[in-house]
Short mmCIF file of C-alpha atoms and ligand atoms in Angstrom, two decimals:
data_model
loop_
_atom_site.label_atom_id
_atom_site.label_comp_id
_atom_site.label_asym_id
_atom_site.label_seq_id
_atom_site.Cartn_x
_atom_site.Cartn_y
_atom_site.Cartn_z
CA MET A 27 24.53 -25.93 -17.22
CA ASP A 28 21.25 -26.29 -14.93
CA TYR A 29 21.96 -25.70 -11.43
CA GLU A 30 19.80 -26.75 -7.77
CA ILE A 31 19.71 -23.98 -5.19
CA VAL A 32 20.26 -24.73 -1.71
CA ILE A 33 19.24 -22.55 1.05
CA GLY A 34 19.06 -22.86 4.68
CA LEU A 35 17.98 -20.11 6.87
CA GLU A 36 18.87 -19.03 10.43
CA VAL A 37 16.60 -16.52 12.01
CA HIS A 38 17.05 -14.90 15.38
CA VAL A 39 13.75 -13.54 17.07
CA GLN A 40 13.44 -11.43 20.19
CA LEU A 41 11.23 -13.12 22.60
CA LYS A 42 8.62 -11.19 23.81
CA THR A 43 9.38 -11.17 27.74
CA LYS A 44 9.04 -8.39 30.05
CA THR A 45 12.76 -8.92 31.66
CA LYS A 46 15.92 -10.28 30.00
CA ALA A 47 16.97 -13.66 29.88
CA PHE A 48 19.20 -13.99 32.96
CA CYS A 49 18.41 -10.98 35.02
CA GLY A 50 15.36 -8.66 36.21
CA CYS A 51 16.18 -5.63 33.55
CA SER A 52 13.31 -4.27 31.54
CA THR A 53 13.37 -5.30 27.69
CA VAL A 54 11.16 -2.40 26.91
CA PHE A 55 12.19 -1.14 23.56
CA GLY A 56 13.43 2.71 22.84
CA SER A 57 14.57 3.67 26.25
CA GLN A 58 17.64 5.98 26.71
CA PRO A 59 20.85 4.08 26.17
CA ASN A 60 22.00 1.45 28.83
CA MET A 61 19.05 2.41 31.25
CA GLN A 62 18.20 -1.06 31.20
CA THR A 63 21.33 -2.35 32.58
CA CYS A 64 22.68 -4.29 35.83
CA PRO A 65 25.71 -6.29 37.26
CA VAL A 66 24.43 -9.47 35.55
CA CYS A 67 24.22 -8.45 31.83
CA LEU A 68 27.03 -5.86 32.06
CA GLY A 69 28.87 -9.18 32.81
CA PHE A 70 30.51 -7.77 36.28
CA PRO A 71 32.59 -10.23 37.85
CA GLY A 72 31.04 -12.40 40.56
CA SER A 73 27.06 -11.61 39.18
CA LEU A 74 25.26 -14.75 38.34
CA PRO A 75 22.58 -15.45 35.70
CA VAL A 76 19.03 -16.77 36.82
CA LEU A 77 16.82 -18.32 34.11
CA ASN A 78 13.86 -16.26 33.16
CA GLU A 79 11.38 -19.15 32.93
CA ALA A 80 8.97 -17.07 30.81
CA ALA A 81 11.60 -17.16 28.04
CA LEU A 82 12.31 -20.58 28.30
CA GLU A 83 8.25 -21.38 28.17
CA LEU A 84 7.75 -19.02 24.79
CA ALA A 85 11.18 -20.61 23.54
CA TYR A 86 9.22 -24.28 24.09
CA LYS A 87 6.00 -22.89 22.74
CA ALA A 88 7.64 -22.38 19.80
CA GLY A 89 9.18 -25.36 19.32
CA ILE A 90 6.01 -27.39 20.03
CA ALA A 91 4.26 -25.03 17.21
CA LEU A 92 6.96 -26.11 15.13
CA ASP A 93 6.46 -29.54 15.61
CA CYS A 94 9.44 -30.05 16.80
CA GLN A 95 10.99 -33.07 19.20
CA ILE A 96 11.21 -31.20 22.17
CA GLN A 97 14.14 -32.14 24.21
CA PRO A 98 13.46 -33.74 27.81
CA PHE A 99 17.25 -32.43 28.97
CA THR A 100 18.71 -29.40 27.60
CA LYS A 101 21.80 -26.99 28.97
CA PHE A 102 23.04 -24.00 28.13
CA ASP A 103 27.03 -23.40 26.92
CA ARG A 104 29.06 -20.53 26.77
CA LYS A 105 30.24 -19.23 23.31
CA ASN A 106 33.49 -17.19 23.60
CA TYR A 107 34.55 -14.37 21.89
CA TYR A 108 35.53 -10.93 22.46
CA TYR A 109 33.83 -7.95 20.78
CA PRO A 110 32.55 -4.73 22.51
CA ASP A 111 29.42 -5.34 22.52
CA LEU A 112 29.83 -8.56 24.74
CA PRO A 113 30.57 -7.33 28.11
CA LYS A 114 31.25 -11.05 29.69
CA ASN A 115 33.17 -11.88 26.47
CA TYR A 116 31.10 -14.82 26.23
CA GLN A 117 27.54 -15.68 25.01
CA ILE A 118 25.35 -17.71 26.74
CA SER A 119 23.96 -19.62 24.12
CA GLN A 120 23.18 -23.52 23.65
CA TYR A 121 25.17 -25.86 21.56
CA ASP A 122 25.01 -29.38 21.53
CA LEU A 123 21.61 -29.98 23.79
CA PRO A 124 19.33 -27.44 22.38
CA LEU A 125 15.82 -27.31 23.81
CA ALA A 126 14.05 -28.37 20.36
CA LEU A 127 14.85 -30.47 17.43
CA ASN A 128 13.87 -31.82 13.94
CA GLY A 129 10.50 -29.95 13.13
CA TYR A 130 9.21 -28.73 10.35
CA LEU A 131 6.92 -25.67 8.39
CA ASP A 132 4.83 -26.48 5.59
CA ILE A 133 4.53 -23.27 3.16
CA GLU A 134 2.06 -22.93 0.41
CA TYR A 135 2.54 -20.63 -2.28
CA ASP A 136 1.12 -20.33 -6.12
CA GLY A 137 -0.54 -23.70 -5.20
CA ILE A 138 2.83 -25.21 -4.42
CA ASN A 139 2.74 -27.02 -1.12
CA LYS A 140 6.46 -27.47 0.43
CA ARG A 141 7.42 -28.79 3.91
CA VAL A 142 10.88 -27.20 5.15
CA LYS A 143 12.61 -29.08 7.89
CA ILE A 144 13.67 -27.53 10.94
CA LYS A 145 16.86 -28.72 12.17
CA ARG A 146 17.16 -27.10 15.49
CA VAL A 147 15.40 -24.11 18.02
CA HIS A 148 17.59 -22.80 20.58
CA LEU A 149 17.66 -20.28 23.35
CA GLU A 150 20.17 -17.56 23.65
CA GLU A 151 21.22 -14.08 24.82
CA ASP A 152 21.43 -11.09 22.48
CA ALA A 153 24.24 -8.52 22.66
CA GLY A 154 24.76 -5.03 23.21
CA LYS A 155 24.48 -2.47 20.12
CA LEU A 156 27.20 -0.59 18.51
CA ILE A 157 26.41 2.75 17.50
CA HIS A 158 29.24 4.09 15.05
CA GLU A 159 29.83 7.83 15.03
CA GLU A 160 32.05 10.04 12.85
CA ASP A 161 34.91 10.00 15.45
CA CYS A 162 34.35 7.55 17.98
CA SER A 163 31.76 4.31 18.56
CA LEU A 164 29.15 3.92 21.37
CA VAL A 165 27.75 0.70 22.99
CA ASP A 166 24.29 0.36 24.18
CA TYR A 167 23.97 -2.59 26.55
CA ASN A 168 19.82 -2.10 27.08
CA ARG A 169 19.94 -5.17 24.50
CA ALA A 170 22.34 -7.46 26.10
CA GLY A 171 21.03 -9.95 27.59
CA ILE A 172 17.78 -9.89 26.07
CA PRO A 173 16.47 -13.64 25.31
CA LEU A 174 16.34 -14.74 21.37
CA LEU A 175 15.27 -17.92 19.94
CA GLU A 176 17.45 -19.19 16.96
CA ILE A 177 15.88 -21.32 14.38
CA VAL A 178 17.45 -23.19 11.72
CA THR A 179 16.35 -25.15 8.93
CA GLU A 180 17.77 -27.84 7.07
CA PRO A 181 18.86 -26.89 3.43
CA ASP A 182 15.54 -27.28 2.13
CA ILE A 183 14.83 -24.02 0.66
CA ASN A 184 15.28 -24.41 -3.30
CA SER A 185 14.57 -20.20 -4.11
CA PRO A 186 14.76 -16.81 -2.89
CA ARG A 187 10.88 -16.80 -3.18
CA GLU A 188 10.60 -19.95 -1.29
CA ALA A 189 12.70 -18.41 1.59
CA TYR A 190 10.71 -15.21 1.60
CA GLU A 191 7.71 -17.38 2.04
CA TYR A 192 8.76 -19.17 4.89
CA LEU A 193 9.94 -16.23 6.41
CA ALA A 194 6.44 -14.48 6.12
CA SER A 195 4.54 -17.81 7.17
CA LEU A 196 7.50 -18.32 10.21
CA LYS A 197 6.70 -14.49 11.30
CA SER A 198 3.00 -14.87 11.15
CA ILE A 199 3.57 -18.10 13.31
CA LEU A 200 5.46 -16.37 16.02
CA LYS A 201 3.03 -13.54 16.18
CA TYR A 202 0.03 -15.48 16.82
CA LEU A 203 2.09 -17.34 19.86
CA GLY A 204 2.94 -14.25 21.12
CA VAL A 205 6.38 -15.43 21.21
CA SER A 206 7.98 -12.45 19.63
CA ASP A 207 6.45 -9.40 17.95
CA CYS A 208 8.89 -9.84 15.10
CA ASP A 209 9.20 -6.27 14.13
CA MET A 210 12.39 -6.01 11.63
CA GLU A 211 12.99 -2.48 11.94
CA LYS A 212 13.44 -3.05 15.55
CA GLY A 213 15.69 -5.72 14.90
CA PHE A 214 13.29 -7.98 16.66
CA LEU A 215 13.71 -10.93 13.88
CA ARG A 216 17.01 -11.23 11.64
CA CYS A 217 17.75 -13.77 9.24
CA ASP A 218 21.20 -14.83 7.93
CA ALA A 219 20.66 -16.72 4.78
CA ASN A 220 23.14 -19.74 3.61
CA ILE A 221 23.41 -20.56 0.19
CA SER A 222 24.64 -22.85 -2.12
CA LEU A 223 24.66 -24.52 -5.60
CA ARG A 224 24.78 -27.80 -7.08
CA LYS A 225 24.42 -29.06 -10.73
CA ALA A 226 21.47 -30.43 -11.31
CA GLY A 227 20.95 -34.37 -10.09
CA GLU A 228 23.97 -33.91 -7.59
CA THR A 229 23.22 -35.13 -4.15
CA ALA A 230 26.64 -33.90 -2.18
CA LEU A 231 26.13 -30.10 -1.05
CA GLY A 232 27.92 -27.55 -2.51
CA THR A 233 29.98 -25.31 -0.88
CA LYS A 234 27.92 -22.15 0.85
CA ALA A 235 28.61 -18.64 1.56
CA GLU A 236 26.20 -17.12 4.57
CA LEU A 237 24.97 -13.92 3.88
CA LYS A 238 24.13 -11.55 6.60
CA ASN A 239 22.78 -7.87 7.13
CA MET A 240 19.38 -8.10 5.50
CA ASN A 241 17.07 -5.81 7.18
CA SER A 242 13.97 -6.92 5.57
CA PHE A 243 12.20 -10.01 3.80
CA LYS A 244 13.01 -8.62 0.33
CA GLY A 245 16.35 -7.80 1.41
CA VAL A 246 16.80 -11.80 1.73
CA LYS A 247 15.23 -12.46 -1.06
CA ASP A 248 17.29 -9.55 -3.19
CA ALA A 249 20.44 -10.89 -1.55
CA LEU A 250 19.62 -14.61 -2.23
CA ALA A 251 19.07 -13.59 -6.02
CA TYR A 252 22.08 -11.46 -6.28
CA GLU A 253 24.29 -14.41 -4.74
CA ILE A 254 22.51 -17.28 -7.01
CA ASN A 255 23.83 -15.02 -10.05
CA ARG A 256 27.68 -14.49 -8.42
CA GLN A 257 28.22 -18.31 -7.51
CA LYS A 258 26.61 -19.56 -11.10
CA GLU A 259 29.11 -17.47 -12.95
CA LEU A 260 31.98 -18.61 -10.96
CA LEU A 261 31.25 -21.92 -11.72
CA GLU A 262 30.38 -21.44 -14.98
CA GLU A 263 34.06 -20.05 -15.56
CA GLY A 264 35.38 -23.33 -13.56
CA LYS A 265 35.99 -21.28 -10.63
CA LYS A 266 35.55 -22.83 -6.80
CA ILE A 267 33.28 -21.38 -4.29
CA ILE A 268 35.08 -20.14 -1.40
CA GLN A 269 33.09 -20.67 2.33
CA GLU A 270 32.81 -17.36 3.65
CA THR A 271 30.43 -14.55 5.43
CA ARG A 272 29.25 -12.26 2.80
CA LEU A 273 27.68 -8.92 3.67
CA TRP A 274 24.44 -7.61 1.66
CA ASN A 275 24.78 -3.79 1.05
CA THR A 276 21.17 -2.63 0.68
CA ALA A 277 22.71 0.71 -1.51
CA SER A 278 24.54 -1.27 -3.68
CA GLN A 279 22.37 -4.20 -4.04
CA LYS A 280 25.18 -6.67 -4.14
CA THR A 281 27.22 -9.02 -1.45
CA PHE A 282 30.47 -8.51 -0.19
CA THR A 283 33.10 -10.82 1.48
CA MET A 284 33.37 -10.07 4.92
CA ARG A 285 35.30 -13.24 6.36
CA SER A 286 36.42 -16.47 4.86
CA LYS A 287 36.32 -19.66 6.70
CA GLU A 288 40.06 -19.61 7.37
CA GLU A 289 39.00 -16.19 9.69
CA ALA A 290 36.11 -17.90 11.17
CA MET A 291 36.13 -17.66 15.04
CA ASP A 292 36.93 -20.67 17.44
CA TYR A 293 34.35 -20.24 19.53
CA ARG A 294 35.25 -22.99 22.36
CA TYR A 295 32.26 -23.82 23.54
CA PHE A 296 31.62 -25.26 27.14
CA PRO A 297 28.92 -25.61 29.48
CA GLU A 298 27.63 -22.65 31.41
CA PRO A 299 28.91 -23.69 34.59
CA ASP A 300 26.67 -21.18 36.27
CA LEU A 301 23.12 -22.09 35.13
CA PRO A 302 21.79 -26.14 35.83
CA PRO A 303 21.22 -27.75 32.85
CA PHE A 304 16.92 -28.18 32.99
CA THR A 305 14.66 -30.88 32.13
CA ILE A 306 10.88 -30.70 30.92
CA SER A 307 8.42 -33.48 31.64
CA GLU A 308 5.88 -34.83 29.13
CA GLU A 309 3.36 -33.65 30.98
CA LYS A 310 4.49 -30.11 30.65
CA ILE A 311 5.08 -30.60 26.89
CA ARG A 312 1.45 -31.71 27.24
CA GLN A 313 -0.04 -28.80 28.84
CA LEU A 314 1.84 -26.31 26.36
CA LYS A 315 0.71 -27.85 23.78
CA SER A 316 -2.90 -28.25 24.21
CA ALA A 317 -3.06 -24.54 25.62
CA LEU A 318 -1.45 -23.43 22.26
CA PRO A 319 -3.77 -20.64 20.53
CA GLU A 320 -5.09 -20.81 17.20
CA LEU A 321 -2.38 -20.85 14.30
CA PRO A 322 -2.69 -19.11 11.08
CA LYS A 323 -3.92 -21.90 8.95
CA GLN A 324 -6.26 -23.22 11.15
CA VAL A 325 -7.74 -19.86 11.28
CA SER A 326 -7.83 -20.01 7.50
CA SER A 327 -9.49 -23.23 7.20
CA ARG A 328 -11.99 -21.99 9.84
CA PHE A 329 -12.60 -18.76 8.00
CA ILE A 330 -12.88 -20.86 4.94
CA LYS A 331 -15.49 -23.22 6.30
CA ASP A 332 -17.57 -20.86 8.42
CA TYR A 333 -17.26 -17.97 6.36
CA SER A 334 -16.95 -19.33 2.44
CA LEU A 335 -13.82 -17.03 1.72
CA ASN A 336 -11.96 -18.66 -1.02
CA THR A 337 -8.44 -19.29 0.19
CA THR A 338 -6.38 -16.42 -1.01
CA ASP A 339 -8.85 -14.17 0.56
CA ALA A 340 -8.61 -16.26 3.85
CA GLY A 341 -4.85 -16.20 3.62
CA ILE A 342 -4.35 -12.78 3.43
CA LEU A 343 -6.93 -11.92 6.26
CA THR A 344 -5.22 -14.51 8.72
CA ALA A 345 -1.71 -13.81 7.80
CA GLU A 346 -1.87 -11.16 10.52
CA LYS A 347 -3.22 -12.05 13.63
CA ALA A 348 -4.59 -8.78 14.33
CA LEU A 349 -6.45 -8.22 10.70
CA ALA A 350 -8.18 -11.89 11.19
CA GLU A 351 -9.32 -10.70 14.46
CA TYR A 352 -10.40 -7.24 13.16
CA PHE A 353 -12.46 -9.21 10.35
CA GLU A 354 -14.10 -11.47 12.98
CA SER A 355 -15.30 -8.56 15.11
CA CYS A 356 -16.58 -6.98 12.01
CA VAL A 357 -18.39 -9.93 11.06
CA LYS A 358 -20.20 -10.24 14.12
CA ILE A 359 -21.61 -6.95 13.80
CA TYR A 360 -22.63 -7.35 10.41
CA PRO A 361 -22.46 -10.92 8.83
CA LYS A 362 -21.33 -10.18 5.23
CA PRO A 363 -17.93 -12.12 5.31
CA LYS A 364 -17.32 -11.63 1.68
CA THR A 365 -18.16 -7.95 1.34
CA ILE A 366 -15.98 -7.24 4.84
CA GLY A 367 -13.28 -9.58 3.33
CA ASN A 368 -13.19 -6.99 0.24
CA TRP A 369 -12.87 -3.89 2.06
CA LEU A 370 -10.39 -5.07 4.98
CA ILE A 371 -8.25 -6.62 1.57
CA GLY A 372 -8.69 -3.38 -0.35
CA ALA A 373 -9.16 -0.26 0.97
CA LEU A 374 -8.33 -0.41 4.77
CA THR A 375 -5.39 -2.45 4.11
CA ALA A 376 -4.35 0.18 1.09
CA GLU A 377 -4.56 3.16 3.67
CA LEU A 378 -2.58 0.93 6.39
CA ASN A 379 0.24 0.63 3.96
CA SER A 380 0.33 4.25 2.75
CA ARG A 381 0.42 5.18 6.52
CA ALA A 382 2.86 2.66 7.55
CA ILE A 383 0.01 1.53 10.33
CA GLU A 384 0.11 -2.24 11.25
CA ALA A 385 -3.09 -4.08 11.81
CA ARG A 386 -3.08 -4.38 15.47
CA ASN A 387 -2.89 -0.39 15.54
CA ILE A 388 -6.19 0.07 13.12
CA PRO A 389 -7.44 3.27 14.40
CA ILE A 390 -10.70 2.66 13.14
CA LYS A 391 -13.74 1.47 15.12
CA THR A 392 -15.37 -1.97 13.74
CA HIS A 393 -18.74 -0.37 14.06
CA ASP A 394 -17.68 2.98 12.19
CA LEU A 395 -16.46 0.66 9.09
CA ILE A 396 -19.32 -1.16 8.97
CA SER A 397 -21.58 1.89 8.75
CA LEU A 398 -19.67 2.97 6.09
CA ILE A 399 -20.01 -0.09 3.88
CA LYS A 400 -23.73 0.03 4.57
CA PHE A 401 -23.65 3.70 3.53
CA ALA A 402 -21.81 2.29 0.49
CA GLU A 403 -24.11 -0.78 -0.28
CA GLU A 404 -27.47 1.09 0.62
CA GLY A 405 -26.26 3.79 -2.41
CA LYS A 406 -26.07 6.70 -0.10
CA ILE A 407 -22.62 7.12 -1.06
CA SER A 408 -20.98 6.33 -4.16
CA ASN A 409 -18.15 3.48 -3.62
CA LEU A 410 -15.49 5.72 -4.70
CA ILE A 411 -17.12 8.49 -2.38
CA ALA A 412 -16.74 5.53 0.15
CA LYS A 413 -13.07 4.90 -0.22
CA ASP A 414 -12.58 8.63 -0.06
CA VAL A 415 -14.82 8.57 3.54
CA LEU A 416 -12.61 5.81 4.38
CA LYS A 417 -9.41 8.21 3.98
CA THR A 418 -11.15 10.82 6.07
CA MET A 419 -11.85 8.62 8.89
CA PHE A 420 -8.06 7.77 8.83
CA ASP A 421 -7.25 11.39 8.93
CA THR A 422 -10.01 12.72 11.59
CA GLY A 423 -11.04 9.79 13.57
CA LYS A 424 -14.64 10.73 12.72
CA ALA A 425 -17.73 8.48 11.81
CA PRO A 426 -18.88 8.06 8.47
CA ASP A 427 -21.98 9.72 8.67
CA GLU A 428 -20.75 12.93 10.33
CA ILE A 429 -18.12 13.12 7.63
CA ILE A 430 -20.69 12.53 4.92
CA ASN A 431 -22.80 15.30 6.32
CA GLU A 432 -20.20 17.73 7.03
CA LYS A 433 -18.80 17.70 3.46
CA ASP A 434 -22.25 17.19 2.01
CA LEU A 435 -20.76 13.88 -0.23
CA ALA A 436 -24.40 11.69 -0.01
CA GLN A 437 -25.17 10.42 -3.45
CA VAL A 438 -27.80 12.12 -5.00
CA SER A 439 -30.50 10.04 -6.79
CA ASP A 440 -32.90 12.47 -7.20
CA ALA A 441 -34.16 13.19 -10.84
CA ASN A 442 -34.83 16.71 -10.13
CA GLN A 443 -31.77 17.45 -8.65
CA LEU A 444 -29.47 15.93 -11.33
CA GLU A 445 -31.61 17.56 -14.08
CA GLU A 446 -29.75 20.75 -14.16
CA ALA A 447 -26.01 18.98 -14.35
CA ILE A 448 -27.39 16.79 -16.87
CA ASN A 449 -28.67 19.15 -19.30
CA LYS A 450 -25.56 21.27 -19.33
CA VAL A 451 -23.63 18.11 -20.05
CA ILE A 452 -25.77 17.27 -23.10
CA THR A 453 -25.36 21.12 -24.47
CA GLU A 454 -21.56 21.31 -24.13
CA ASN A 455 -21.17 17.96 -25.20
CA ALA A 456 -22.91 18.13 -28.68
CA LYS A 457 -20.40 15.85 -30.32
CA SER A 458 -20.73 13.09 -27.62
CA THR A 459 -24.28 13.52 -27.81
CA ALA A 460 -24.79 13.33 -31.76
CA ASP A 461 -22.54 10.28 -31.24
CA TYR A 462 -24.58 8.37 -29.19
CA LYS A 463 -27.94 8.98 -31.21
CA ALA A 464 -25.75 7.97 -33.87
CA GLY A 465 -25.43 4.61 -32.34
CA LYS A 466 -22.26 4.78 -30.71
CA THR A 467 -23.11 3.52 -26.92
CA ASN A 468 -19.36 4.24 -25.97
CA ALA A 469 -20.38 7.89 -25.92
CA MET A 470 -22.74 7.22 -23.25
CA MET A 471 -20.31 6.05 -20.89
CA PHE A 472 -18.58 9.65 -21.66
CA LEU A 473 -21.55 11.88 -20.65
CA VAL A 474 -22.18 9.76 -17.36
CA GLY A 475 -18.61 10.42 -16.35
CA GLN A 476 -19.03 14.19 -17.24
CA VAL A 477 -22.25 14.31 -15.05
CA MET A 478 -20.13 12.57 -12.27
CA ARG A 479 -17.58 15.26 -12.53
CA GLN A 480 -19.98 18.06 -12.62
CA THR A 481 -21.78 16.47 -9.49
CA LYS A 482 -17.89 15.84 -7.82
CA GLY A 483 -18.86 12.21 -7.84
CA LYS A 484 -22.08 12.64 -6.02
CA ALA A 485 -24.57 11.70 -8.74
CA ASN A 486 -26.21 8.15 -8.77
CA PRO A 487 -24.57 6.83 -12.05
CA ASN A 488 -27.27 4.32 -12.58
CA VAL A 489 -29.82 7.23 -12.46
CA VAL A 490 -27.80 9.38 -14.78
CA GLN A 491 -27.58 7.13 -17.27
CA GLU A 492 -31.42 6.26 -16.97
CA ILE A 493 -32.12 9.89 -17.39
CA LEU A 494 -29.74 10.26 -20.13
CA LYS A 495 -31.08 7.71 -22.08
CA GLU A 496 -34.67 9.12 -21.69
CA LYS A 497 -33.22 12.60 -22.86
CA LEU A 498 -31.52 11.19 -25.75
CA LYS A 499 -33.94 8.79 -27.21
CA THR A 500 -34.54 9.70 -31.07
P1 ADP B 613 27.77 -23.91 10.09
O1 ADP B 613 28.52 -25.01 10.76
O2 ADP B 613 28.40 -23.08 8.96
O3 ADP B 613 26.65 -23.09 11.19
P2 ADP B 613 24.98 -25.16 10.10
O4 ADP B 613 25.48 -26.80 9.86
O5 ADP B 613 24.88 -24.98 11.38
O6 ADP B 613 26.22 -24.71 9.23
O7 ADP B 613 23.99 -25.04 9.17
C1 ADP B 613 23.79 -23.43 9.49
C2 ADP B 613 22.83 -23.21 8.25
O8 ADP B 613 22.92 -23.57 6.81
C3 ADP B 613 21.61 -24.15 8.07
O9 ADP B 613 20.47 -23.41 7.85
C4 ADP B 613 21.90 -25.27 7.02
O10 ADP B 613 20.73 -25.54 6.61
C5 ADP B 613 22.74 -24.19 6.20
N1 ADP B 613 23.38 -25.33 5.11
C6 ADP B 613 24.20 -26.06 5.67
N2 ADP B 613 25.30 -26.29 4.52
C7 ADP B 613 24.62 -25.92 3.73
C8 ADP B 613 25.06 -25.50 1.86
N3 ADP B 613 25.97 -26.50 1.60
N4 ADP B 613 24.10 -24.79 0.94
C9 ADP B 613 23.12 -24.05 1.70
N5 ADP B 613 22.70 -24.15 3.07
C10 ADP B 613 23.68 -25.09 3.48
ZN1 ZN B 614 20.34 -6.75 33.91
MG1 MG B 615 25.71 -23.38 12.82
#
C-alpha cells in the first residue's frame, strides 16, 4: 500500500531582544541561574507585565518576511497549566487572534520548488528551565519571560527531507532579519513535528502524532523517518494510529509515547487582562516592509547576476548571512568571485566545520585570505600547501606570507634546485623509470609524486614533469 506522508511543523524561536517580553530583565545567555529575574517574570502577585515593543516589532518583521497577512488587531491570552518551570501558572501567549496569519515559505531543493503555507505566527513568552540532578531538580528562571515567536505551518510538508529544507530556509531568513540567532544548541530554536500518513489519493487527514525533543534539524529528519515506518507498520497490520505526543530519543533513535490525547491538558485559554489588545496601522506595516533587509533568496539572485555564480554555489554562499557578507568583502578586494567562492565553499568551510566555528566568527581577515589565494594562483605555493597554510592561519592567526617564510613553504620551480631530488628519484625507482621508457605513461605520475614527497610538496609539479620527461627521453 502506498501512503502519503503529511507533516506540519511548529517552530519556536527566541527573539533577539535585549530584555524580556514583559519586564526589563536581561536576555543574555549563559549567566548564573536566576540572576536575570524580577517580580514580573517570577510571577509575584501584584506585579504587572509591560509589553516590550522591540519584541513585537521583530515578530511583525518575521510575519511580513513570511508573506503573512498582518492582523490589524491582536491580543494576548493566558494559557493555563501548572508546572515548576512556570511561576505564574500560566504562559502569556496568543490564542484566537495571533499577530500574523496565512503566509508561506518557498523552498527549493534538488531542483524541486515547493511552497509551504504558514498557518500562523504568534508571540509568547518562554518558561524557565528545569535541571534534573541525581536526587533533586533545580529550576532556572533566567529564561522565563524571554520572548518567543511561534511559527506554525499548514500540513503541507511531505517528506523528512522537505521538513529539513523548510527548517534550514526558515532559520536562514530569521537570521538575515535579525529576528533570532536560531542557535539550536542554546535552545534558541526548537521544533515540534506533527506527522500522519494517509492512503495515496485520500484527502482527509490521518491521525497525527506530535514529535518533541529533537535537538537538531537532523534529529527532526531522523525522528520523522522513524515515525513514518512506525505508523506504516501499524496501518499495514490494520491497526489504528493513536493521537499522541511522542518524544524522540537520540540515543536509541526511536520515539516513545509521552502522553495521549486523553491525557492532553485543557489550557483554559482566556484573554490576558493585564495587557491591552493592540493594533498596528497600515502605515507602520508598510514602513516595516520597506525597511526589511535583503533576504537570502534576493542575495542569491544578486550573486548569480552580479558575480556569474551558479545556483548551487550562490545558494551555499548565501545560506548564512555572515558568509555572504564575508564573500562580498573578499570580492571587493579581489574581483574573482568564482575563485573566492570555491575557497569559501571548500577549504574555508571545511576548517570552520572541523573547528565548530560559525560563519559570523571567521577568524581570518579577508585580505589575508586573498593574499593566500593569490599566492596559490601565482604558483608561489602549491594548492595543497595553500590548504595547509590556511590551517596554520586558523591555528596561529598569522598572515600567510609569514607562515610561508617561517616554514619555508614557497614552491620550488627552479630547475637547478629540483635537480638533486629528481636524480635521486630516478636512481631509486629503476622499475618505474624503465616502465616509463617502455611507454607506460602512468609511471610518470608516480615519479612526479615521488619528487613531491622528496620535496615535502614544495616542488612545482609541472616543472618536475618537464624535467623528468627531458631526462627520460629515449
Ligand atoms: P493541535 O490543535 O493539535 O495543536 P493544530 O491544528 O494547531 O493542531 O496543528 C498543529 C500542527 O500540526 C500544524 O503544523 C498542523 O499543520 C499540523 N497538523 C495538523 N493536523 C495534522 C495531521 N493530521 N497530520 C500532520 N500534521 C498535522
Ligand atoms: Zn523579569
Ligand atoms: Mg496548536
